[in-house]
Structure formats: C-alpha cells, structure tokens
Coordinates of C-alpha atoms and ligand atoms in Angstrom, one line a residue:
Chain A
M1 CA 44.4 29.3 -11.4
S2 CA 42.5 30.4 -14.6
K3 CA 43.3 28.8 -17.8
K4 CA 46.3 30.0 -19.7
I5 CA 45.8 32.0 -22.9
R6 CA 48.6 30.7 -25.5
I7 CA 49.2 32.7 -28.7
L8 CA 51.4 32.4 -31.5
I9 CA 53.0 35.2 -33.3
A10 CA 54.9 34.7 -36.8
K11 CA 56.3 36.9 -39.3
P12 CA 55.7 35.4 -43.1
G13 CA 56.9 36.8 -46.0
L14 CA 60.4 37.6 -47.1
D15 CA 61.2 41.0 -45.8
G16 CA 63.7 40.6 -42.7
H17 CA 62.2 42.9 -40.3
D18 CA 60.4 41.4 -37.0
R19 CA 60.4 44.3 -35.0
G20 CA 57.0 44.9 -35.2
A21 CA 56.4 41.2 -34.5
K22 CA 58.4 41.5 -31.1
V23 CA 56.6 44.4 -30.1
M24 CA 53.5 42.6 -30.2
A25 CA 54.8 39.5 -28.6
N26 CA 56.5 41.6 -25.7
A27 CA 53.0 43.6 -25.3
F28 CA 51.2 40.2 -24.9
R29 CA 53.5 38.7 -22.5
D30 CA 53.8 41.7 -20.3
S31 CA 49.6 41.1 -20.0
G32 CA 50.2 37.7 -18.8
V33 CA 49.8 35.7 -22.1
E34 CA 52.0 32.7 -23.2
V35 CA 53.4 34.1 -26.4
I36 CA 55.0 31.3 -28.7
Y37 CA 57.7 33.7 -30.9
T38 CA 58.5 31.6 -34.4
G39 CA 60.5 34.1 -36.1
L40 CA 61.3 35.3 -39.7
R41 CA 60.2 33.9 -42.8
Q42 CA 57.8 31.4 -41.8
T43 CA 55.6 29.5 -44.7
P44 CA 52.2 29.4 -44.0
L45 CA 52.3 25.3 -43.3
Q46 CA 54.9 26.1 -40.8
I47 CA 52.7 28.7 -39.1
V48 CA 49.8 26.4 -39.2
N49 CA 51.5 23.3 -38.1
A50 CA 53.1 25.0 -35.3
A51 CA 49.8 26.8 -33.9
I52 CA 48.3 23.2 -33.9
Q53 CA 50.9 21.6 -32.1
E54 CA 51.1 24.7 -29.6
D55 CA 47.4 24.6 -29.1
V56 CA 47.0 28.2 -29.3
L57 CA 43.8 30.4 -29.3
V58 CA 45.2 33.0 -31.6
I59 CA 47.7 33.3 -34.4
G60 CA 48.8 36.8 -34.9
L61 CA 50.3 37.3 -38.4
S62 CA 52.7 40.5 -38.5
V63 CA 53.0 41.6 -42.4
L64 CA 54.6 44.3 -44.1
S65 CA 55.4 43.0 -47.6
G66 CA 52.0 43.5 -49.1
A67 CA 51.7 39.9 -49.5
H68 CA 49.0 39.6 -46.7
M69 CA 45.9 38.8 -49.0
H70 CA 47.7 35.7 -50.4
L71 CA 49.4 34.6 -47.0
C72 CA 46.0 35.1 -44.9
K73 CA 44.2 32.9 -47.6
E74 CA 46.9 30.2 -47.6
V75 CA 47.0 30.1 -43.7
L76 CA 42.8 30.1 -43.4
K77 CA 42.8 27.2 -46.5
L78 CA 45.4 25.1 -44.3
L79 CA 43.6 25.7 -41.0
K80 CA 40.5 24.6 -42.9
E81 CA 42.2 21.6 -44.3
K82 CA 43.5 20.5 -40.9
K83 CA 40.2 21.0 -39.0
A84 CA 41.6 23.6 -36.8
F85 CA 39.5 26.7 -38.3
D86 CA 38.3 27.5 -34.7
I87 CA 41.9 29.0 -34.0
N88 CA 41.3 32.7 -34.5
V89 CA 43.7 34.6 -36.9
V90 CA 44.4 38.2 -36.4
V91 CA 47.0 40.4 -38.6
G92 CA 48.9 43.5 -37.7
G93 CA 50.6 45.6 -40.0
I94 CA 50.2 48.3 -42.8
I95 CA 47.2 47.0 -44.7
P96 CA 45.2 49.5 -47.1
E97 CA 41.7 50.1 -46.1
K98 CA 40.0 48.1 -48.8
D99 CA 41.5 45.1 -48.1
I100 CA 40.6 45.1 -44.4
K101 CA 37.0 44.5 -45.3
E102 CA 38.0 41.6 -47.7
L103 CA 40.5 39.8 -45.2
K104 CA 37.8 39.6 -42.6
R105 CA 35.2 38.6 -44.9
I106 CA 37.4 35.5 -45.7
G107 CA 37.9 34.9 -42.0
I108 CA 40.3 37.2 -40.2
K109 CA 39.2 38.0 -36.8
S110 CA 40.8 41.5 -36.6
V111 CA 43.7 43.9 -38.4
F112 CA 45.7 46.2 -36.2
G113 CA 47.4 48.8 -38.2
P114 CA 50.2 50.7 -36.9
G115 CA 48.0 53.5 -35.5
T116 CA 46.4 50.5 -33.1
F117 CA 47.3 50.8 -29.6
M118 CA 48.6 47.3 -28.3
K119 CA 46.0 47.7 -25.1
D120 CA 43.4 47.6 -27.8
A121 CA 45.0 44.4 -29.5
V122 CA 45.5 42.8 -26.3
E123 CA 42.0 43.5 -25.0
F124 CA 40.8 42.1 -28.2
V125 CA 42.6 38.9 -28.0
K126 CA 41.6 38.6 -24.3
K127 CA 37.7 38.8 -25.3
L128 CA 38.2 36.1 -27.5
V129 CA 38.6 33.8 -24.8
K130 CA 35.1 34.0 -23.5
Chain B
M1 CA 49.6 11.1 -36.1
N2 CA 46.8 13.4 -34.9
S3 CA 48.4 16.3 -33.6
R4 CA 45.5 18.2 -32.7
E5 CA 44.5 15.7 -30.1
I6 CA 47.9 15.3 -28.6
A7 CA 48.2 19.1 -28.4
K8 CA 45.0 19.3 -26.5
T9 CA 45.7 16.9 -24.2
I10 CA 49.0 18.5 -23.3
S11 CA 46.8 21.6 -22.6
K12 CA 44.5 19.6 -20.0
I13 CA 47.8 18.6 -18.1
E14 CA 49.2 22.1 -18.3
N15 CA 45.5 23.6 -17.1
N16 CA 45.5 20.5 -14.3
E17 CA 42.1 19.3 -16.1
L18 CA 43.9 16.1 -16.4
K19 CA 46.5 13.5 -15.2
V20 CA 48.0 10.9 -17.2
N21 CA 49.7 7.7 -16.2
S22 CA 52.7 8.7 -14.5
T23 CA 55.2 5.9 -15.1
R24 CA 57.2 5.4 -18.3
N25 CA 57.5 2.2 -20.2
Y26 CA 60.5 2.8 -21.4
N27 CA 59.8 2.4 -25.1
A28 CA 60.9 5.7 -26.2
H29 CA 64.4 7.0 -25.7
V30 CA 64.1 10.6 -24.0
I31 CA 67.2 12.8 -24.7
G32 CA 67.7 16.0 -22.4
I33 CA 69.5 19.2 -23.6
T34 CA 70.6 21.6 -20.5
G35 CA 73.3 24.3 -19.8
P36 CA 73.7 27.9 -19.4
L37 CA 71.9 30.6 -21.4
G38 CA 72.9 31.2 -25.1
V39 CA 75.1 28.5 -25.4
G40 CA 73.1 27.0 -28.4
K41 CA 70.9 24.4 -26.9
S42 CA 67.9 25.1 -29.2
T43 CA 70.6 24.9 -32.2
L44 CA 71.8 21.8 -31.0
V45 CA 68.2 20.3 -30.3
F46 CA 67.3 21.3 -33.9
Q47 CA 70.4 19.6 -35.7
I48 CA 69.9 16.2 -33.5
A49 CA 66.1 16.3 -34.2
K50 CA 66.8 16.9 -37.9
H51 CA 68.8 13.7 -37.9
Y52 CA 66.3 11.6 -36.4
A53 CA 63.5 13.0 -38.6
D54 CA 64.8 12.7 -41.6
A55 CA 65.5 8.9 -40.9
G56 CA 61.9 8.8 -40.3
I57 CA 61.8 8.3 -36.5
K58 CA 58.8 9.5 -34.8
L59 CA 59.9 12.3 -32.8
G60 CA 58.7 14.7 -30.0
I61 CA 60.4 17.8 -28.7
I62 CA 59.5 19.8 -25.5
L63 CA 61.0 23.1 -25.4
N64 CA 61.1 24.9 -22.1
D65 CA 61.4 28.6 -21.6
P66 CA 61.2 30.8 -18.4
S67 CA 58.0 32.6 -17.4
S68 CA 58.2 35.9 -16.2
E69 CA 56.4 37.3 -13.0
N70 CA 53.0 37.9 -14.1
G71 CA 52.6 34.5 -15.8
G72 CA 53.2 35.8 -19.3
S73 CA 56.0 34.5 -21.1
F74 CA 57.8 34.7 -24.4
L75 CA 58.7 31.2 -25.6
G76 CA 61.4 31.7 -28.8
D77 CA 63.0 28.4 -28.6
R78 CA 60.8 27.5 -31.5
I79 CA 62.6 29.9 -34.0
R80 CA 65.4 27.5 -34.6
M81 CA 62.8 24.7 -35.4
Q82 CA 61.2 26.2 -38.4
K83 CA 62.4 23.8 -40.8
L84 CA 61.0 21.0 -38.8
C85 CA 57.5 22.2 -38.7
E86 CA 56.8 20.7 -42.1
Y87 CA 57.6 17.2 -41.0
D88 CA 54.9 15.0 -40.2
N89 CA 56.8 12.8 -38.0
V90 CA 57.7 15.7 -35.5
F91 CA 55.6 17.3 -32.8
I92 CA 56.9 20.4 -30.8
R93 CA 55.6 21.8 -27.9
S94 CA 57.1 25.0 -26.0
L95 CA 56.3 24.9 -22.1
S96 CA 56.9 27.9 -19.9
A97 CA 58.8 26.9 -16.7
K98 CA 58.3 28.8 -13.7
D99 CA 59.4 26.1 -11.3
S100 CA 63.2 25.5 -10.4
G101 CA 64.6 22.8 -11.9
G102 CA 64.7 24.2 -15.4
V103 CA 61.8 22.4 -17.0
A104 CA 58.1 22.8 -16.1
K105 CA 56.8 20.5 -13.6
I106 CA 54.7 18.8 -16.2
S107 CA 57.3 17.8 -18.4
G108 CA 57.5 14.3 -17.2
E109 CA 53.6 14.0 -17.5
I110 CA 54.0 15.1 -20.8
I111 CA 57.1 12.5 -21.9
N112 CA 54.9 9.7 -20.7
L113 CA 52.1 10.8 -22.7
L114 CA 54.3 11.1 -25.9
E115 CA 56.1 7.6 -25.2
E116 CA 52.5 6.2 -24.8
K117 CA 51.7 7.8 -28.1
G118 CA 54.3 5.9 -29.8
F119 CA 57.0 8.5 -30.1
E120 CA 60.5 6.7 -30.5
K121 CA 62.6 9.7 -29.7
I122 CA 61.8 12.5 -27.3
I123 CA 64.1 15.5 -26.9
I124 CA 63.7 18.1 -24.2
E125 CA 65.6 21.4 -24.0
S126 CA 65.5 23.0 -20.4
V127 CA 65.6 26.8 -19.6
G128 CA 69.0 28.3 -19.9
A129 CA 69.3 29.1 -16.1
G130 CA 72.9 27.8 -15.5
Q131 CA 72.0 26.5 -12.2
S132 CA 69.6 24.1 -10.6
E133 CA 69.1 22.2 -13.6
I134 CA 69.4 19.1 -11.7
E135 CA 65.8 18.0 -12.6
I136 CA 65.9 17.4 -15.9
A137 CA 68.5 14.5 -15.5
N138 CA 65.6 12.7 -13.4
I139 CA 63.3 12.5 -16.3
V140 CA 65.7 12.0 -19.4
D141 CA 67.3 9.1 -20.4
T142 CA 70.4 10.7 -21.7
C143 CA 71.1 13.9 -20.3
I144 CA 73.5 16.5 -22.7
V145 CA 75.0 19.0 -20.7
V146 CA 75.9 21.9 -23.2
L147 CA 79.0 24.6 -22.7
M148 CA 80.9 26.8 -24.6
P149 CA 84.3 28.5 -24.4
G150 CA 84.9 31.3 -22.2
L151 CA 82.7 30.1 -19.3
G152 CA 85.5 29.2 -17.1
D153 CA 83.6 30.8 -14.0
E154 CA 80.4 28.7 -14.7
I155 CA 82.3 25.2 -14.9
Q156 CA 83.7 26.0 -11.5
A157 CA 80.2 27.0 -10.2
L158 CA 78.6 24.1 -11.5
K159 CA 81.2 21.5 -11.0
S160 CA 79.5 19.5 -8.3
G161 CA 76.0 19.7 -10.1
I162 CA 76.8 18.9 -13.5
N163 CA 79.2 16.3 -12.9
E164 CA 76.6 14.4 -11.5
I165 CA 74.0 14.9 -14.5
A166 CA 75.9 14.8 -17.5
D167 CA 75.7 11.6 -19.6
I168 CA 77.5 13.6 -22.3
F169 CA 79.3 16.8 -22.5
V170 CA 79.1 19.0 -25.5
V171 CA 81.5 22.3 -26.0
N172 CA 79.6 23.9 -28.6
K173 CA 80.8 27.2 -30.6
A174 CA 83.9 25.5 -31.0
D175 CA 84.7 28.1 -33.4
I176 CA 85.6 31.1 -31.2
N177 CA 88.7 31.2 -29.1
Q178 CA 89.6 29.2 -25.9
A179 CA 87.6 25.9 -26.8
E180 CA 90.5 23.8 -26.5
R181 CA 90.8 25.3 -22.8
T182 CA 87.2 24.2 -22.0
L183 CA 87.8 21.0 -23.2
R184 CA 90.9 20.3 -21.1
E185 CA 88.8 21.8 -18.1
L186 CA 85.8 19.2 -18.9
E187 CA 88.2 16.7 -19.1
M188 CA 90.0 17.0 -15.6
L189 CA 86.4 17.0 -14.2
V190 CA 85.5 13.7 -15.9
N191 CA 88.7 12.1 -15.0
M192 CA 88.0 13.2 -11.3
R193 CA 85.0 10.9 -11.3
G194 CA 87.6 8.0 -10.7
K195 CA 86.4 4.7 -12.8
T196 CA 82.6 4.4 -13.6
S197 CA 80.9 1.8 -16.1
W198 CA 80.0 4.9 -18.3
K199 CA 82.7 7.1 -19.2
I200 CA 81.4 10.9 -20.2
P201 CA 82.2 11.3 -23.4
I202 CA 83.3 15.4 -24.3
V203 CA 82.1 16.0 -28.0
K204 CA 83.3 19.5 -29.7
T205 CA 80.4 21.0 -32.1
I206 CA 79.8 23.9 -34.1
A207 CA 76.2 23.7 -34.2
I208 CA 75.2 26.4 -36.7
K209 CA 77.6 24.9 -39.2
H210 CA 76.6 21.2 -38.4
K211 CA 80.1 20.4 -37.4
G212 CA 80.3 17.6 -34.8
I213 CA 76.7 16.6 -34.9
N214 CA 77.4 12.9 -36.3
E215 CA 79.7 12.6 -33.6
L216 CA 77.4 13.7 -31.1
I217 CA 74.7 11.4 -32.5
E218 CA 77.1 8.4 -32.5
K219 CA 77.7 9.1 -28.6
I220 CA 73.8 9.4 -28.1
E221 CA 73.3 6.1 -29.4
L222 CA 76.2 4.7 -27.4
H223 CA 74.3 5.9 -24.2
N224 CA 71.0 4.7 -25.4
D225 CA 72.4 1.1 -25.5
Y226 CA 74.4 1.3 -22.2
F227 CA 71.3 2.9 -20.7
K228 CA 68.8 0.0 -22.0
K229 CA 71.3 -2.6 -21.1
N230 CA 71.6 -1.1 -17.2
L231 CA 67.7 -0.1 -17.4
T232 CA 66.6 -2.0 -14.1
Q233 CA 69.6 -0.1 -12.0
I234 CA 69.5 3.3 -13.5
K235 CA 65.6 3.3 -13.4
K236 CA 65.6 2.8 -9.6
S237 CA 68.1 5.5 -9.0
K238 CA 66.4 8.0 -11.4
L239 CA 63.0 7.1 -9.7
R240 CA 64.6 7.8 -6.6
N241 CA 65.8 11.0 -7.4
E242 CA 62.4 12.0 -9.0
L243 CA 60.5 11.1 -5.9
N244 CA 62.9 13.1 -3.9
Y245 CA 62.4 16.1 -5.9
L246 CA 58.7 16.0 -6.5
I247 CA 57.9 15.1 -2.7
K248 CA 60.1 18.0 -1.4
Y249 CA 58.4 20.2 -3.8
E250 CA 55.2 19.2 -2.5
I251 CA 56.2 19.9 1.1
N252 CA 57.7 23.1 0.4
K253 CA 54.6 24.1 -1.2
K254 CA 52.7 23.2 2.0
I255 CA 54.9 24.5 4.7
D256 CA 56.1 27.4 3.1
K257 CA 53.5 30.1 4.3
K258 CA 53.7 28.5 7.6
L259 CA 57.5 28.9 7.8
N260 CA 57.5 32.6 6.6
K261 CA 55.4 33.4 9.4
L262 CA 57.7 31.1 12.2
I263 CA 60.6 33.1 10.7
E264 CA 59.3 36.4 11.1
T265 CA 58.4 35.3 15.0
S266 CA 61.8 34.0 15.4
V267 CA 63.6 37.1 13.8
Q268 CA 61.8 39.4 16.5
D269 CA 62.5 36.9 19.1
I270 CA 66.2 37.1 18.2
I271 CA 66.3 40.9 17.8
N272 CA 65.0 41.4 21.3
N273 CA 67.5 38.9 22.8
N274 CA 64.5 36.4 23.7
S275 CA 66.4 33.9 21.6
D276 CA 69.5 32.8 19.4
V277 CA 69.6 31.4 16.2
N278 CA 69.9 27.6 17.4
N279 CA 67.4 28.1 19.6
A280 CA 64.9 29.5 17.1
I281 CA 65.7 26.8 14.5
N282 CA 64.9 23.9 17.1
K283 CA 61.6 25.8 18.0
V284 CA 60.7 26.1 14.4
V285 CA 61.5 22.7 13.3
D286 CA 59.6 21.4 16.5
K287 CA 56.8 23.2 15.6
I288 CA 56.3 21.9 11.9
K289 CA 54.3 18.8 12.1
F290 CA 55.4 16.7 9.4
E291 CA 52.8 14.0 10.2
S292 CA 49.8 15.3 8.6
Ligands
GTP1 N1 79.7 31.1 -33.2 C1 78.5 30.3 -32.8 N2 77.5 30.7 -32.7 C2 76.3 29.6 -32.3 C3 76.7 28.1 -32.5 N3 75.6 27.6 -31.9 C4 74.6 28.6 -32.0 N4 75.1 29.7 -32.1 C5 74.2 31.0 -31.8 O1 74.1 31.1 -30.4 C6 73.0 32.0 -30.1 C7 72.4 31.2 -29.0 O2 71.5 30.0 -29.9 P1 70.6 29.0 -29.0 O3 70.6 28.2 -29.9 O4 69.4 29.8 -29.2 O5 71.3 29.1 -27.9 P2 70.2 28.4 -26.5 O6 71.1 27.9 -25.5 O7 69.1 27.6 -27.2 O8 69.5 29.7 -25.6 P3 68.7 29.9 -24.5 O9 67.5 28.9 -24.8 O10 68.2 31.6 -24.6 O11 69.3 29.6 -23.4 C8 72.3 32.2 -31.5 O12 72.6 33.5 -32.0 C9 73.0 31.0 -32.4 O13 73.1 31.2 -33.7 C10 78.1 27.9 -32.8 O14 78.4 26.9 -33.0 N5 79.0 28.7 -33.0
MG2 MG1 66.9 27.8 -26.3

C-alpha cells in the first residue's frame, strides 16, 4: 500500500464563493488524494492549525478577493512560527502576473490561474511527494 | 500540546508504519456521535465540543467521512469546526473510512493514542451511512445516536441495531415538522427494552441554534458517571464485541478470495444439476480450514 497523500483546501477571505475551491477539491479526490475541505471564510490561523493537525503535505488556498498577498504572507508566517514550514502552500485563483513572482519569492510553491488545467495542478502536487 | 507530533504519529498509524498500545486506560471520556446522513452530526459535535473547549478541557475530535472507490476522499466534516481551530486545547483529525462499521478501522488506535497523551474528552463522529454503524459503539464510552424528524422508515429499519448501541438518543432539527412524532417513536423503542440499569434519554435539539445543547451535555455527563461506576462490567462486554468485530474482519479478509472461487465452483455445480444449495454450502464450509 502506497502512502496516502493528504491535502487541505481552504477558501480564506471574505467573499462567499467556494465553487473554485470545490472544483479543485473534487479533482484531487478523483485522482486518489485525501482532501480535507475546510470551507469558506477561514482565517490564516485556522488554516495553519488545521493543516498541522491533519498532517497534510499541501495547503491549497483558493483566493479571488484580491487579498492574496496579505493572506499568503500571513499563512507562511504562521507556518514558520509553528515550525511547519515544510508544508507546501499553493494558490489557485485570479492573480496578476506581477504578483505571481512575488508570491513565489516569499515561498508559495505554485500558482494556478483560472486557465490552468486541474490535471496540471494534480500532477504538480503529486510530484511534491517525491 | 505538540500538535505536530501527535499529527505525525497518527499518520504513521494510518500508513501502517506504527502500532500503538491497543488497550485503553480509561482516563479519558470517549463520546461517539452516529446517525444517518445529514442529520446534523457535525453541527452537534461542534456544539458539544465548544462547550468543553470553553471550559478549558483538553479535547480530541475524530471525524470520519467515507472514502471513494479509488482511495481518494472529500473530508468535509471539518467545515463545521472552523471556530474550534483557534483553540490551543483542541485537536481535530479527519479520517476516511472505507471499511464498514461507520468508522475507520484505526479509530480505536487513535483514541488510545489521544488518551495516552492526556486528552480528557474525545469525540468521534462516524460516517453517516445509516446502516452498520454498530462498530462505533464498541470503541466509545457514551454513544449518541442522532436522528431527525421525517426519518420514519429509517427508524423502523434500524430498530434492532440502534437500540443496542444508543446510550443517548438525539432528535435534532426539532425546528422542522413532525419532531414530536419521531420523539414518540423513539420513546416506544426505548420502552420496549424493559427495565435496564441505564434508561436511554431522548433529547430534542436544534443544533444550528444551540437549542437543547445544555440538556444534552447534562445527559452525557450523567452517562459518563454511570459508565465509570460500572466500568468493569461494561468494559468486558465492549471488549467482547470489539474482539468479535476485529477478529471477524481479519478472518473475512483472509477467506474472501478463497470463498469467491469456491462459490463460483458451487454455482456451476448447482447449475449443472450436480449439487444443490445445501450440499454446496456443506462442501464449502468443509473445505475452508479454520485451524490455520
Ligand atoms: N433546520 C435545521 N438544520 C440543521 C440543524 N442542525 C444542522 N442542520 C443543517 O443540516 C445540514 C447537515 O448538517 P451536518 O452537521 O453537516 O450533518 P452531518 O450529519 O454531520 O452530515 P454528514 O456528515 O454528511 O452525514 C447542514 O446544512 C446544517 O446546517 C437543525 O437543528 N435544524
Ligand atoms: Mg458530518
């Protein structure tokens, strides 16, 4: 039996749409991944604590609100504080080109825009296991 | 509390890399929540948990959701627990349950681990399968069976099963029609048991509005007292059931493949008029050697 891949998908921020996050979650599930879905309007602290307790390999943040910079910085900071910086963070959502570079610089592993095929996102995450 | 360490240990148990001590020390109080799909189990877990968490009790929560055929799963119970994620004294873990019984097979081991780590209350939610939720009762101290109005047939179907496993009945969603009827049906069910040392209480709740929660907590604590007082006796019967389940599980796993082949042969024999059902059964049972 191969090791389970567990990921956590959260939708931080104030806007109330989690369709994108759910599409992402279902694609991962269909590829044999265990997805812990934590729902809407999560604070960075809730997300990081949940990720630690669930011992996930990856946190997938779905952000649409434009607050991605702030949210990602906060999540990464908390991961560092709690000595869990080895948990990979990826972001899905509408992110301007210039911000993608900056996000990767501060430690976000990958950014999946609306044009990304879910297949690619799944492949990317599966590669992280190795 | 070092959440990281506990979380990693649980993963090792899940991946079969570690076996933990598999006997309880009964320092913790383990509460199980079971019942059909969507009756409000997670919402109730949240309300009960919040009560204990606010009181500063060290609390572990285990959430079971079903896994899909390919091994993947969408574990969504945690959506209802968001507010508990900021408590330092609360640890929550989601599990995918592919085995029957309503809880992942390693749930028992995780309970033991959390108990050993000093958790005072442990709450476990089963998958809402509606059937075969019997196993959860063997591994918890207080088993709460949640139902909601309008499940008439379900109550009929579950009659034998849930009556055995429930320590407390909850009729949740009491804000919708026919709550009184469900309540009455359950009362009849409980009265059918005759005189027992623990009379199963029935609690009406509206979990989303925090209605009835205090009364439910009161019953949970009463049952804990009863449980602890009768520990030696109850422990024995739970252990008996638990062993019965786990041993059969292992035996089934062992003979399943063999059995399929033997059944195929029997079907052919019967179709070809070389045997009949009774004959075939005897032959198969004789062929399986249980001594090994
Ligand atoms: N009207 C009403 N709705 C409720 C009540 N409690 C929970 N719900 C709703 O019922 C739905 C299911 O609630 P959950 O707590 O997820 O139920 P569950 O039994 O854990 O569901 P599964 O784990 O999927 O089996 C949600 O939309 C809740 O908001 C209640 O007291 N009244
Ligand atoms: Mg649930």
